[in-house]
Amino acid sequence: MGESERAYTVADEAALARVVEAIGERFATEGERTSRRRVYYDTFDWRLWRANGRLWSEPVPRGVVRLNWQVEGRPWPAMLEVAPERIGFAQDLPPGPFREALASSIEMRRLLPMVEVRAESRLVRVLDGRRKTVVRLIAEVPGVRSPGSRRAYRPLDPGLVVQPVRGYAKEFQRVSRFLERELELDEGRVDEFEVGAPLGGHGEPGSYASKPSIPLEPSMEADEALREILRALLKVVESNRAGTAADIDSEFLHDFRVAVRRTRSALRLTKAIWPKPALVPFRKELSWLGKVTGPTRDLDVYLLELPRLAASLPESARGDLEPLRRLLEARQAAAQAELAAALGSRRYRRLMDSWRRFVEAPEDEADRPPAARTPIARYADKVIAKAHRRVLERGAAISDDSPPKALHRLRIDCKELRYAMELFRALYPPKKIGRLIRALKSLQENLGSFNDYGVQQQMLGGLADELGTSDRRSTAAVMALGRLLDKLELGEANERAGFAQRFAAFSSKKTVKRFRLMLGAEEA
Amino acid sequence: MRVLALYNIKGGVGKTSSAANLAYLAARSGRRTLLWDLDPQAAATYIFRIRAKVKGGGKRLLKGDREIESAIKGTDYEGLDLLPAEFSYRKMDVALGDMKKPARRIAWLLQTLEGEYDDVFLDCAPSISLLSESVFVASDALLVPTIPTTLSLRMLGRLDRHLAKHRRFRRVEVLPFFCMVDCRKKLHREITADSGSRQDLLATTIPYSSLVEKMAVRRAPVNSYAGWSAPAQAYERLWAEIDRRVPA
């Protein structure tokens, strides 16, 4: 397509005015004042930014905004015109390829306004002998602020953008040459999004990660290292609290719960290094936190899964699930209200305050059990080895006739092992531990699906009873549910049949040997 | 890619004005738009202040010797490009006659632009020729500006019969609309009022206005400099109607 636009930065407004004047003296131009407004969007966990993308809206007449999306500096071929209140979940946008591509990037997350830009600009059009525009220049002084705030815009460096007009490459080169050789401007562009994002409530782009990587020194003492880990998990819990309480999207609660579960696992796995009575109240209270957040998460999962389940039905029956969706939504709203109340309660605040004091406290020499002084590298070997042993033993005891309960227990053990490996990941060669985590993951997927199929059958079965068959719509819904239940039962049986092979792979000589080599002497 | 041709066997019925304004409105709504000026008079090219010159001429463009892409020029409006015409286009018909599958030529050339544009407007020369047949094959719809006179309606019937004759024209939809309607003329009033005679007729009519004629003086689409005016408003309604009628 020929030339692409070039951007230059200028020291200050006065310098920019001089540049515009110089262009006017050299070329035939026509100018007009314009302004530009933009709101950049991203998800709470910066999914678009992480993929090197930018998504922004610009107001257009008629009360709508135009949504633009750029990935790796290349614009998405089509723009989307939407009412600004429809920018949120991917499924709220008008259907089409734009929405589908965006949905695969952001999935279930909601788009949040991250940066607001306002720029006063001067559009300068370079004209040819027919007074036809052959090059466009935009000289502007932009400012950024947090969207919706009333504060003044923070000014950014003024910039000049030169845009080619198709079929007029020579003129574009002539103007660029003039700017670079004669006016000696520097190519460059201020990244409005990156500069503006920290002004909002979400920190630097990329500052939030649901699985923080925690750098650990192998020689650190065990309890010191564990506190480091627990502090990072606490940060995840706290940064997701507000979004969970407000139900911005389902992922806040998910990340919140995972961080709580990891915390509890970490405490269970490392009992030996803490003074005995210190943990008792936390164990109880963290378990409460797990319980009050459970029902909402389960309902979130059903609601997220429902479209996929519906898609497995013949097209004519899909609409029949509508009463079911409404029932689930009502339940979710009720559970969410309870959850929000719990997160605003004194009990929650007290727990967080005392937990923070605990993870930030220096080690009290008097109470430290001897294991607390073990170097973390050796201690981690021991913890992982123990969890690994338990998985192997429990798994080996499962035969084709074992009840679902046995697989359920093994699933929990696998989770524990997974958490242990991920908590201490930084202590091991990335390739080795990565491969072992993948091996475990394959087993976990089997156990997880088996469990999900069971739980979903139970839940949908219960709903079928509740919907009843009082009218035609609910009868149709119950019939559709019946079909779903058949599919789920089949899926469950398939996973059960696949278990033996997955476990055999995980407990193979080769994989066990890899664990032993990574963990050294601890894995006897 | 949606292909819309502005076509009428008769000249002077508002084809070029309509092509320029509709293409401008399509681009303004965010669709990547190309206007291909196929008329050797190069009026659309002139309106957009572009030089009526295609390197190598129309014949080489049709033959595909030269990439159609490199002849495209950006207009003064974002999202709207133009493929200029030049006087040698008058000989395109002869050139087309010497080529294989002449009726598929335009469709074949437009294929290379698939994915680059959402809407392509073809501003055709008045006539029925090999070139216009190639336009019928390539287009999703023929937008036919029609002055509400008896003779114009007769020509519309003539076009219907011609299109019905060949299987390869079946795909194209004919969408006539009344253009340059002068409400001071009784005949215009009567014919536009009796629009029930044609099912495919678009509901919007474009009024006669000296503002539209001034496009050639201002060298810009009327919607860009007189958006408030009656003809500009009519073009907006017309574009909304076409956008609905012809699926993208």
PDB file of C-alpha atoms in Angstrom, chain A residues 307-422:
ATOM      1  CA  PRO A 307     -23.936 -21.109  25.687  1.00  0.00           C
ATOM      2  CA  ARG A 308     -21.535 -23.984  25.015  1.00  0.00           C
ATOM      3  CA  LEU A 309     -23.983 -26.531  26.407  1.00  0.00           C
ATOM      4  CA  ALA A 310     -26.800 -24.970  24.398  1.00  0.00           C
ATOM      5  CA  ALA A 311     -24.673 -25.196  21.262  1.00  0.00           C
ATOM      6  CA  SER A 312     -24.504 -28.967  21.726  1.00  0.00           C
ATOM      7  CA  LEU A 313     -28.299 -29.138  21.337  1.00  0.00           C
ATOM      8  CA  PRO A 314     -30.047 -29.134  17.964  1.00  0.00           C
ATOM      9  CA  GLU A 315     -30.803 -25.610  16.803  1.00  0.00           C
ATOM     10  CA  SER A 316     -34.554 -25.945  17.333  1.00  0.00           C
ATOM     11  CA  ALA A 317     -34.160 -26.753  21.049  1.00  0.00           C
ATOM     12  CA  ARG A 318     -31.694 -23.988  21.983  1.00  0.00           C
ATOM     13  CA  GLY A 319     -34.306 -21.393  22.787  1.00  0.00           C
ATOM     14  CA  ASP A 320     -35.922 -23.822  25.185  1.00  0.00           C
ATOM     15  CA  LEU A 321     -33.140 -23.263  27.689  1.00  0.00           C
ATOM     16  CA  GLU A 322     -34.171 -19.643  28.196  1.00  0.00           C
ATOM     17  CA  PRO A 323     -36.174 -20.297  31.437  1.00  0.00           C
ATOM     18  CA  LEU A 324     -33.117 -22.091  32.774  1.00  0.00           C
ATOM     19  CA  ARG A 325     -30.862 -19.153  32.021  1.00  0.00           C
ATOM     20  CA  ARG A 326     -33.230 -16.772  33.766  1.00  0.00           C
ATOM     21  CA  LEU A 327     -33.397 -19.006  36.813  1.00  0.00           C
ATOM     22  CA  LEU A 328     -29.597 -19.197  36.968  1.00  0.00           C
ATOM     23  CA  GLU A 329     -29.292 -15.449  36.601  1.00  0.00           C
ATOM     24  CA  ALA A 330     -31.697 -14.818  39.445  1.00  0.00           C
ATOM     25  CA  ARG A 331     -29.773 -17.246  41.639  1.00  0.00           C
ATOM     26  CA  GLN A 332     -26.472 -15.667  40.691  1.00  0.00           C
ATOM     27  CA  ALA A 333     -27.771 -12.201  41.595  1.00  0.00           C
ATOM     28  CA  ALA A 334     -28.920 -13.409  45.013  1.00  0.00           C
ATOM     29  CA  ALA A 335     -25.650 -15.219  45.727  1.00  0.00           C
ATOM     30  CA  GLN A 336     -23.674 -12.199  44.522  1.00  0.00           C
ATOM     31  CA  ALA A 337     -25.540  -9.909  46.925  1.00  0.00           C
ATOM     32  CA  GLU A 338     -24.636 -12.177  49.832  1.00  0.00           C
ATOM     33  CA  LEU A 339     -21.061 -12.350  48.683  1.00  0.00           C
ATOM     34  CA  ALA A 340     -20.800  -8.570  48.412  1.00  0.00           C
ATOM     35  CA  ALA A 341     -22.173  -8.270  51.946  1.00  0.00           C
ATOM     36  CA  ALA A 342     -19.574 -10.739  53.233  1.00  0.00           C
ATOM     37  CA  LEU A 343     -16.763  -8.809  51.559  1.00  0.00           C
ATOM     38  CA  GLY A 344     -17.997  -5.606  53.178  1.00  0.00           C
ATOM     39  CA  SER A 345     -18.390  -7.166  56.619  1.00  0.00           C
ATOM     40  CA  ARG A 346     -16.354  -6.547  59.747  1.00  0.00           C
ATOM     41  CA  ARG A 347     -15.403 -10.187  59.809  1.00  0.00           C
ATOM     42  CA  TYR A 348     -13.727  -9.821  56.426  1.00  0.00           C
ATOM     43  CA  ARG A 349     -11.941  -6.620  57.401  1.00  0.00           C
ATOM     44  CA  ARG A 350     -10.649  -8.131  60.625  1.00  0.00           C
ATOM     45  CA  LEU A 351      -9.384 -11.193  58.820  1.00  0.00           C
ATOM     46  CA  MET A 352      -7.531  -9.103  56.257  1.00  0.00           C
ATOM     47  CA  ASP A 353      -6.029  -6.790  58.874  1.00  0.00           C
ATOM     48  CA  SER A 354      -4.710  -9.584  61.050  1.00  0.00           C
ATOM     49  CA  TRP A 355      -3.564 -11.594  58.042  1.00  0.00           C
ATOM     50  CA  ARG A 356      -1.624  -8.649  56.711  1.00  0.00           C
ATOM     51  CA  ARG A 357       0.030  -8.142  60.098  1.00  0.00           C
ATOM     52  CA  PHE A 358       1.007 -11.794  60.085  1.00  0.00           C
ATOM     53  CA  VAL A 359       2.539 -11.893  56.604  1.00  0.00           C
ATOM     54  CA  GLU A 360       4.366  -8.601  57.138  1.00  0.00           C
ATOM     55  CA  ALA A 361       5.665  -9.345  60.636  1.00  0.00           C
ATOM     56  CA  PRO A 362       9.347 -10.084  61.053  1.00  0.00           C
ATOM     57  CA  GLU A 363      10.223 -13.575  62.270  1.00  0.00           C
ATOM     58  CA  ASP A 364       9.979 -13.893  66.030  1.00  0.00           C
ATOM     59  CA  GLU A 365      13.138 -15.851  66.919  1.00  0.00           C
ATOM     60  CA  ALA A 366      11.682 -17.338  70.124  1.00  0.00           C
ATOM     61  CA  ASP A 367       8.779 -19.193  68.493  1.00  0.00           C
ATOM     62  CA  ARG A 368      10.463 -20.328  65.320  1.00  0.00           C
ATOM     63  CA  PRO A 369      10.351 -24.096  64.882  1.00  0.00           C
ATOM     64  CA  PRO A 370      13.653 -25.549  63.637  1.00  0.00           C
ATOM     65  CA  ALA A 371      12.187 -26.308  60.194  1.00  0.00           C
ATOM     66  CA  ALA A 372      11.674 -22.581  59.648  1.00  0.00           C
ATOM     67  CA  ARG A 373      15.401 -22.125  59.142  1.00  0.00           C
ATOM     68  CA  THR A 374      15.707 -24.713  56.396  1.00  0.00           C
ATOM     69  CA  PRO A 375      16.842 -23.129  53.124  1.00  0.00           C
ATOM     70  CA  ILE A 376      13.715 -22.732  50.968  1.00  0.00           C
ATOM     71  CA  ALA A 377      15.170 -24.751  48.093  1.00  0.00           C
ATOM     72  CA  ARG A 378      15.542 -27.835  50.262  1.00  0.00           C
ATOM     73  CA  TYR A 379      12.235 -27.291  51.971  1.00  0.00           C
ATOM     74  CA  ALA A 380      10.407 -26.917  48.639  1.00  0.00           C
ATOM     75  CA  ASP A 381      11.923 -30.231  47.442  1.00  0.00           C
ATOM     76  CA  LYS A 382      10.477 -31.871  50.496  1.00  0.00           C
ATOM     77  CA  VAL A 383       6.995 -30.352  50.164  1.00  0.00           C
ATOM     78  CA  ILE A 384       6.687 -31.200  46.456  1.00  0.00           C
ATOM     79  CA  ALA A 385       8.052 -34.708  46.986  1.00  0.00           C
ATOM     80  CA  LYS A 386       5.523 -35.385  49.697  1.00  0.00           C
ATOM     81  CA  ALA A 387       2.584 -34.132  47.624  1.00  0.00           C
ATOM     82  CA  HIS A 388       3.836 -36.103  44.635  1.00  0.00           C
ATOM     83  CA  ARG A 389       4.096 -39.291  46.701  1.00  0.00           C
ATOM     84  CA  ARG A 390       0.530 -38.850  47.893  1.00  0.00           C
ATOM     85  CA  VAL A 391      -0.793 -38.492  44.331  1.00  0.00           C
ATOM     86  CA  LEU A 392       1.047 -41.637  43.216  1.00  0.00           C
ATOM     87  CA  GLU A 393      -0.199 -43.674  46.154  1.00  0.00           C
ATOM     88  CA  ARG A 394      -3.802 -42.584  45.974  1.00  0.00           C
ATOM     89  CA  GLY A 395      -3.888 -42.970  42.194  1.00  0.00           C
ATOM     90  CA  ALA A 396      -2.406 -46.455  42.263  1.00  0.00           C
ATOM     91  CA  ALA A 397      -5.219 -47.569  44.550  1.00  0.00           C
ATOM     92  CA  ILE A 398      -7.888 -46.607  41.978  1.00  0.00           C
ATOM     93  CA  SER A 399      -9.250 -49.391  39.803  1.00  0.00           C
ATOM     94  CA  ASP A 400     -12.014 -49.413  37.204  1.00  0.00           C
ATOM     95  CA  ASP A 401     -14.505 -50.216  39.953  1.00  0.00           C
ATOM     96  CA  SER A 402     -13.512 -47.449  42.366  1.00  0.00           C
ATOM     97  CA  PRO A 403     -16.319 -45.040  43.262  1.00  0.00           C
ATOM     98  CA  PRO A 404     -16.327 -41.434  41.989  1.00  0.00           C
ATOM     99  CA  LYS A 405     -15.355 -40.322  45.482  1.00  0.00           C
ATOM    100  CA  ALA A 406     -11.903 -41.870  45.087  1.00  0.00           C
ATOM    101  CA  LEU A 407     -11.279 -39.839  41.940  1.00  0.00           C
ATOM    102  CA  HIS A 408     -12.553 -36.749  43.673  1.00  0.00           C
ATOM    103  CA  ARG A 409      -9.969 -37.169  46.448  1.00  0.00           C
ATOM    104  CA  LEU A 410      -7.207 -37.710  43.949  1.00  0.00           C
ATOM    105  CA  ARG A 411      -8.308 -34.534  42.166  1.00  0.00           C
ATOM    106  CA  ILE A 412      -7.805 -32.574  45.391  1.00  0.00           C
ATOM    107  CA  ASP A 413      -4.379 -34.144  45.924  1.00  0.00           C
ATOM    108  CA  CYS A 414      -3.372 -33.231  42.391  1.00  0.00           C
ATOM    109  CA  LYS A 415      -4.451 -29.650  43.011  1.00  0.00           C
ATOM    110  CA  GLU A 416      -2.301 -29.539  46.114  1.00  0.00           C
ATOM    111  CA  LEU A 417       0.700 -30.827  44.171  1.00  0.00           C
ATOM    112  CA  ARG A 418       0.046 -28.321  41.406  1.00  0.00           C
ATOM    113  CA  TYR A 419      -0.071 -25.411  43.864  1.00  0.00           C
ATOM    114  CA  ALA A 420       3.139 -26.560  45.523  1.00  0.00           C
ATOM    115  CA  MET A 421       4.914 -26.732  42.174  1.00  0.00           C
ATOM    116  CA  GLU A 422       3.632 -23.332  41.110  1.00  0.00           C
TER     117      GLU A 422
END
